[in-house]
XYZ file of C-alpha atoms in Angstrom:
449
model
C 0.098 -0.242 0.032
C 1.100 3.504 -1.125
C 2.331 5.419 2.280
C 0.008 8.086 1.695
C -3.136 5.767 1.612
C -1.365 3.743 4.779
C -1.515 6.883 6.605
C -5.425 7.676 6.027
C -6.267 4.064 7.819
C -6.560 5.552 11.070
C -8.246 8.544 10.099
C -11.549 8.900 12.364
C -14.575 10.515 10.187
C -18.185 9.644 9.824
C -19.731 7.130 8.520
C -22.315 9.197 6.580
C -25.491 7.600 6.706
C -26.675 11.039 6.725
C -25.638 14.567 5.902
C -25.726 16.559 7.809
C -24.387 13.488 10.550
C -26.008 13.224 14.117
C -23.557 14.942 16.201
C -24.706 18.096 14.385
C -28.416 17.985 15.306
C -29.368 20.694 17.457
C -32.380 21.459 19.958
C -34.166 23.869 18.087
C -35.712 21.491 15.865
C -38.154 20.376 18.492
C -41.756 18.678 18.727
C -43.220 21.599 17.643
C -41.270 21.547 14.051
C -41.733 17.963 14.109
C -45.456 18.586 14.098
C -45.214 21.034 11.373
C -43.314 18.695 9.101
C -45.818 15.724 9.733
C -48.987 17.908 8.867
C -47.334 19.215 5.869
C -46.735 15.800 4.295
C -48.344 15.714 0.905
C -51.079 13.135 0.048
C -49.861 10.239 -2.032
C -46.345 10.398 -1.549
C -44.554 7.072 -0.102
C -43.176 7.109 3.864
C -40.867 4.649 5.362
C -41.185 3.593 8.994
C -38.185 2.753 11.504
C -39.372 1.216 14.647
C -36.464 0.765 17.287
C -37.119 -1.697 20.175
C -34.430 -0.427 22.670
C -34.038 -3.897 24.534
C -31.392 -6.694 24.672
C -31.745 -9.968 26.775
C -27.671 -9.716 26.781
C -25.214 -6.962 25.423
C -22.860 -7.628 22.754
C -19.269 -5.909 23.302
C -19.149 -4.739 20.108
C -22.513 -3.265 19.595
C -22.817 0.588 19.164
C -26.355 0.545 18.903
C -29.251 2.428 21.826
C -29.921 -0.299 23.827
C -29.825 -1.693 27.155
C -29.917 -5.096 28.450
C -32.936 -6.546 30.842
C -33.554 -10.102 31.970
C -37.044 -9.430 32.726
C -39.724 -9.113 30.166
C -41.676 -6.608 32.034
C -39.743 -3.379 30.826
C -40.256 -4.275 27.203
C -44.181 -4.884 27.443
C -44.332 -1.436 29.329
C -42.285 0.007 26.659
C -44.365 -1.373 23.964
C -47.397 0.454 25.499
C -45.653 3.636 25.070
C -44.724 2.752 21.476
C -48.513 2.250 20.546
C -48.874 5.574 22.177
C -46.547 7.360 19.747
C -48.016 5.433 16.776
C -51.184 6.521 17.256
C -49.882 10.228 17.744
C -47.655 10.027 14.665
C -50.429 8.533 12.677
C -53.061 10.763 13.577
C -50.889 13.679 12.535
C -49.965 11.778 8.870
C -53.741 11.114 8.402
C -53.934 9.513 5.371
C -51.073 12.059 3.718
C -48.630 8.986 2.543
C -48.911 5.290 2.359
C -46.436 3.222 3.737
C -43.685 1.638 1.383
C -41.428 -0.100 3.947
C -40.934 -1.049 7.419
C -37.499 -1.669 9.360
C -37.558 -3.086 12.804
C -34.478 -2.424 14.683
C -32.938 -2.234 17.949
C -31.619 -3.243 20.362
C -33.390 -6.790 19.396
C -36.721 -6.838 18.066
C -37.064 -10.282 18.018
C -36.840 -10.379 21.824
C -40.529 -9.667 21.471
C -43.014 -12.596 22.450
C -44.708 -13.767 19.205
C -47.995 -12.332 20.419
C -46.471 -8.926 20.997
C -44.584 -8.998 17.146
C -48.015 -9.395 15.850
C -49.829 -6.755 17.980
C -47.206 -4.492 17.033
C -48.161 -5.082 13.433
C -51.725 -4.872 13.768
C -50.634 -1.413 15.311
C -48.955 -0.114 12.725
C -51.629 -1.645 9.739
C -54.436 0.336 11.966
C -52.436 3.758 12.030
C -51.141 4.016 8.789
C -52.082 3.332 5.180
C -49.899 0.647 3.732
C -49.115 -0.115 0.333
C -49.892 -3.833 -0.964
C -46.363 -4.734 -1.276
C -45.072 -2.940 1.380
C -41.594 -4.268 2.306
C -40.876 -5.344 6.031
C -37.239 -5.954 7.276
C -36.793 -7.143 10.420
C -33.181 -7.461 12.249
C -32.812 -11.034 14.001
C -30.843 -12.182 16.608
C -30.750 -16.388 16.014
C -30.302 -17.206 19.805
C -33.627 -15.990 20.223
C -35.762 -17.345 17.523
C -38.306 -20.229 17.920
C -41.036 -21.617 15.834
C -43.431 -19.409 17.673
C -41.292 -16.533 16.688
C -40.662 -17.252 13.035
C -44.466 -17.876 12.593
C -45.207 -14.032 14.144
C -42.790 -12.689 11.487
C -44.426 -14.305 8.950
C -47.969 -13.232 10.074
C -46.864 -9.726 10.110
C -45.782 -9.827 6.535
C -41.950 -9.874 6.736
C -40.300 -9.657 3.485
C -36.687 -9.475 4.825
C -34.704 -11.042 7.554
C -31.363 -9.581 8.607
C -29.212 -11.990 10.668
C -26.714 -10.520 12.934
C -23.781 -13.033 11.987
C -20.301 -10.998 13.092
C -17.715 -14.091 13.249
C -18.328 -17.716 13.647
C -15.066 -18.158 15.455
C -15.927 -19.408 19.257
C -12.982 -17.507 20.387
C -13.818 -14.125 18.949
C -17.791 -14.816 19.975
C -16.692 -15.050 23.591
C -14.588 -11.862 22.982
C -17.582 -9.964 21.954
C -20.189 -12.148 24.014
C -22.101 -13.240 21.019
C -21.709 -16.825 20.958
C -23.355 -18.156 18.037
C -23.400 -21.718 16.463
C -23.547 -21.641 12.739
C -26.338 -24.387 12.972
C -28.107 -21.888 14.732
C -27.853 -19.158 12.236
C -28.953 -21.902 9.480
C -31.561 -22.929 11.334
C -33.176 -19.376 11.242
C -32.287 -18.951 7.611
C -33.960 -22.171 6.872
C -37.151 -21.058 9.014
C -37.937 -17.736 7.286
C -37.095 -19.035 3.521
C -39.666 -22.224 4.494
C -42.348 -19.638 5.504
C -41.773 -17.302 2.251
C -39.331 -14.636 3.059
C -37.648 -14.119 -0.426
C -34.703 -11.622 0.518
C -32.098 -12.760 3.637
C -29.230 -10.700 4.789
C -26.341 -11.863 6.720
C -24.253 -9.021 8.665
C -20.532 -9.812 9.207
C -17.929 -7.947 10.552
C -13.845 -7.478 10.650
C -11.526 -6.023 12.696
C -12.974 -7.685 15.829
C -10.930 -8.538 18.919
C -8.715 -12.041 17.953
C -10.000 -11.602 14.451
C -7.344 -13.092 11.654
C -7.417 -13.032 7.940
C -7.635 -16.916 8.506
C -10.757 -16.415 11.047
C -12.764 -14.043 8.418
C -11.879 -16.422 5.530
C -13.719 -19.289 7.276
C -16.669 -16.944 8.605
C -16.987 -15.766 4.936
C -16.661 -19.450 3.598
C -19.535 -20.861 6.232
C -21.916 -17.445 5.545
C -22.146 -18.274 1.849
C -23.121 -21.754 2.030
C -26.132 -20.319 3.399
C -26.627 -18.490 -0.214
C -27.826 -15.085 1.615
C -29.425 -12.562 -0.950
C -27.153 -9.869 0.464
C -24.304 -9.669 2.701
C -22.899 -6.668 4.473
C -19.317 -6.343 5.742
C -18.817 -3.916 8.484
C -15.694 -2.627 10.143
C -15.924 -3.032 14.069
C -16.330 0.512 15.187
C -14.439 0.821 18.610
C -15.866 3.779 19.883
C -15.656 3.160 24.092
C -16.010 6.615 24.862
C -19.412 6.397 23.494
C -20.516 3.156 24.403
C -19.063 2.190 27.699
C -19.494 -1.558 27.557
C -16.824 -1.568 24.731
C -14.453 -1.363 27.542
C -14.890 -5.354 27.881
C -12.984 -5.452 24.816
C -9.022 -5.120 25.620
C -7.868 -3.184 22.768
C -4.553 -5.371 22.888
C -6.715 -7.973 21.115
C -7.631 -5.664 18.454
C -5.873 -6.188 14.474
C -4.080 -3.112 13.739
C -5.255 -1.288 10.514
C -3.169 -2.963 8.309
C -4.552 -6.140 9.312
C -8.046 -4.615 9.192
C -8.084 -3.578 5.553
C -6.496 -7.092 4.998
C -9.586 -8.851 6.630
C -11.554 -6.290 4.600
C -10.646 -6.723 1.184
C -10.044 -10.746 2.056
C -13.597 -11.088 2.535
C -14.503 -8.682 -0.084
C -12.764 -10.858 -2.656
C -14.180 -14.355 -1.469
C -17.978 -12.808 -2.045
C -17.381 -11.416 -5.008
C -15.646 -14.644 -6.379
C -19.044 -16.303 -5.695
C -20.825 -13.959 -7.842
C -22.070 -11.135 -5.717
C -21.992 -7.634 -6.973
C -20.241 -5.277 -4.726
C -22.554 -2.498 -3.426
C -21.115 0.764 -2.231
C -18.510 0.676 0.133
C -19.588 -2.479 2.486
C -22.635 -4.634 0.786
C -22.856 -6.935 -1.435
C -25.672 -8.492 -3.251
C -26.779 -11.151 -5.739
C -27.017 -9.644 -9.052
C -30.987 -10.056 -9.278
C -31.625 -8.590 -5.810
C -33.318 -5.396 -5.912
C -30.204 -3.652 -4.211
C -28.029 -4.484 -7.247
C -30.288 -3.863 -9.665
C -30.717 -0.314 -7.818
C -27.099 -0.027 -8.021
C -26.540 -0.453 -11.347
C -29.222 1.701 -12.321
C -27.365 4.812 -10.431
C -30.559 4.530 -7.696
C -28.849 3.429 -4.818
C -29.553 5.578 -1.799
C -27.761 5.701 1.994
C -29.815 5.618 5.149
C -29.431 4.814 8.985
C -29.975 1.320 7.777
C -27.130 1.210 5.672
C -27.459 1.142 1.482
C -30.857 0.695 0.510
C -33.110 0.565 -2.819
C -35.510 2.477 -0.592
C -36.413 6.024 -2.493
C -38.887 7.382 0.045
C -38.245 11.272 0.665
C -39.838 10.540 4.112
C -38.655 8.405 6.884
C -40.616 8.405 10.008
C -38.909 7.359 13.065
C -40.631 5.532 16.227
C -39.199 4.668 19.491
C -36.477 6.416 21.544
C -33.316 7.630 19.690
C -34.781 6.941 16.210
C -33.960 9.508 13.551
C -36.684 10.295 10.902
C -35.802 12.430 7.489
C -38.214 14.802 5.831
C -38.330 17.032 2.970
C -36.798 19.831 5.487
C -34.407 17.946 7.280
C -34.086 15.320 10.032
C -35.350 15.222 13.453
C -34.614 12.535 16.330
C -36.518 11.265 19.309
C -34.662 11.389 22.652
C -32.457 8.754 24.254
C -33.828 8.485 27.289
C -36.561 5.502 27.472
C -38.230 6.805 30.326
C -38.741 10.296 29.464
C -39.573 9.021 26.162
C -42.473 7.191 27.648
C -43.671 9.856 29.682
C -43.667 12.396 27.060
C -45.684 9.726 24.106
C -48.005 8.540 26.692
C -49.086 12.174 27.612
C -49.877 12.619 23.596
C -46.831 14.333 22.875
C -44.101 13.878 20.186
C -40.705 12.845 21.634
C -38.500 14.826 18.981
C -35.823 17.060 20.872
C -33.082 17.474 18.285
C -32.625 17.865 14.505
C -31.460 19.984 11.907
C -33.078 21.588 8.813
C -31.462 21.801 5.519
C -29.792 24.521 4.318
C -29.223 24.715 0.268
C -25.848 24.082 0.800
C -26.564 21.099 3.085
C -28.496 19.837 0.107
C -25.853 19.720 -2.606
C -23.422 18.634 -0.009
C -25.592 15.759 1.000
C -26.514 14.772 -2.736
C -22.455 14.679 -3.447
C -21.597 12.499 -0.398
C -24.187 10.367 -0.692
C -23.466 9.741 -4.476
C -19.624 9.396 -3.436
C -21.074 6.700 -0.649
C -22.970 5.091 -3.411
C -21.403 5.149 -6.839
C -17.771 6.217 -5.933
C -18.558 9.275 -8.540
C -21.194 11.747 -9.296
C -21.350 13.969 -12.448
C -20.252 17.583 -12.764
C -23.623 17.961 -15.468
C -25.684 16.873 -12.824
C -24.751 18.547 -9.907
C -24.415 21.950 -11.546
C -28.043 21.083 -13.313
C -29.846 20.075 -9.954
C -28.252 22.734 -7.632
C -27.482 25.993 -9.931
C -25.332 28.740 -8.386
C -25.092 26.005 -5.006
C -23.728 23.217 -7.126
C -21.321 25.892 -9.290
C -19.937 26.535 -5.824
C -19.028 22.961 -4.710
C -18.012 21.937 -8.439
C -14.921 24.601 -7.603
C -14.060 22.635 -4.476
C -14.194 19.414 -6.032
C -12.071 20.517 -8.638
C -9.501 21.483 -6.034
C -9.802 18.396 -4.512
C -8.808 16.377 -7.568
C -6.267 18.637 -8.516
C -4.404 19.114 -5.585
C -4.625 15.809 -3.440
C -1.270 14.023 -3.750
C -2.930 10.843 -2.910
C -5.287 11.037 -5.998
C -8.091 9.805 -4.105
C -10.654 11.691 -6.306
C -10.026 12.393 -9.832
C -11.572 14.182 -12.802
C -12.448 12.373 -16.087
C -14.327 13.936 -18.368
C -16.936 15.486 -16.767
C -17.141 12.981 -13.636
C -15.531 13.051 -10.385
C -14.573 9.301 -9.858
C -12.961 7.557 -7.083
C -10.429 5.274 -8.600
C -11.182 1.593 -7.774
C -8.255 1.131 -5.482
C -8.994 3.994 -3.506
C -12.685 2.927 -2.726
C -12.458 1.751 0.634
C -11.094 5.355 1.704
C -14.263 6.982 0.407
C -15.447 8.425 3.670
C -11.821 10.118 3.886
C -13.078 11.624 0.626
C -16.368 12.654 1.459
C -15.099 14.284 4.678
C -13.647 16.860 2.400
C -16.991 18.202 1.464
C -18.601 18.113 4.932
C -18.401 21.992 6.203
C -19.298 20.376 9.713
C -16.377 18.413 10.315
C -13.809 20.529 11.531
C -15.776 22.852 13.479
C -17.321 19.815 15.587
C -15.655 18.239 18.233
C -17.791 14.525 18.007
C -15.194 11.678 17.556
C -15.667 9.244 15.017
C -14.847 5.555 14.254
C -11.741 4.487 12.041
C -12.090 5.212 7.904
C -11.430 1.470 7.296
């Protein structure tokens, strides 16, 4: 690896699942603003929903999600009552102005819910929102929690995509991250969802975990591929113990260094691609016929808080504590405190406490960053035609970056700014050059690769 590239391995930069990124949200975008944005939705538009279940029956040491451990189910049941209240309030404000195209259940662990509560939650959503007949329902699944009754419940709510967390099948790695899960457990769930008509299965893998080696990554990928998932995601472990205290349970001496991390990433990617999967953006893979691959080839790939997606909805409504929503006007985020969240929504209030309204400059920079993250390129003509003077300003900045960067991370090829194939792992370090908030912010981020 060239020295000027190796130096970028340790850069800490945002993941760019949004722009502006969440650390720059502020309290001036509050529940009053959110109410106005909900009421301004136009009839006939399509909407995506994200539901957050902020509980797990164990904490995985690697996890950076907003969740808490509970060994008793009563807090979960009480939380669901609050979630129903928020669903009713938000659904009433939307009031038919939009139809649901997609729903994503995340966490925490949505599959911690008892089967009857999974079904009740699905019913509450359909009672309060207008669903399209072909709406997509995605659920994040922990294979350790699954049984036949839960599989039946997920089928009953109309799940169309199952996303299973794998991380690594090596027992030593699993013990170090407090996530013991056998290959046979995982296979049983994959077989179970497919036997119930689910036509899309995604597996999440991680590199850069404690005790991981290139050989252990190779073995995990090989085992995962025998399950023939429709999609795979390959994420770099984000070690952020200043943000998630339970990550201090991982001894940093067990973590692979930057050079080994990128070696693991490249080895895994090659192994997946060798089996006929298409590379999607920075860290996803899909079979050629999968909707994600089709969108990528058509230049219609998008990126949100769940990663790469073919979801084209402009509006995303987040439900549950810490959930983020996106509207034409900007981003909103619910409070993270589960207790305060419950108090507000049970009183009929909205739980949004922060967010950010888009400026014209935010829109053009966000477009550039999303196209870089999705396509590793953007068109100068599209930039100017879509954004006018604001686009011309950013065109000059892009030209300066392409001409002056000795690492040549971004090149001008005809009318397109392109990230060369060998530099694609560093795309977050390129995107940050267009982030006007980054230098003035105090947030700490994860490693670029």
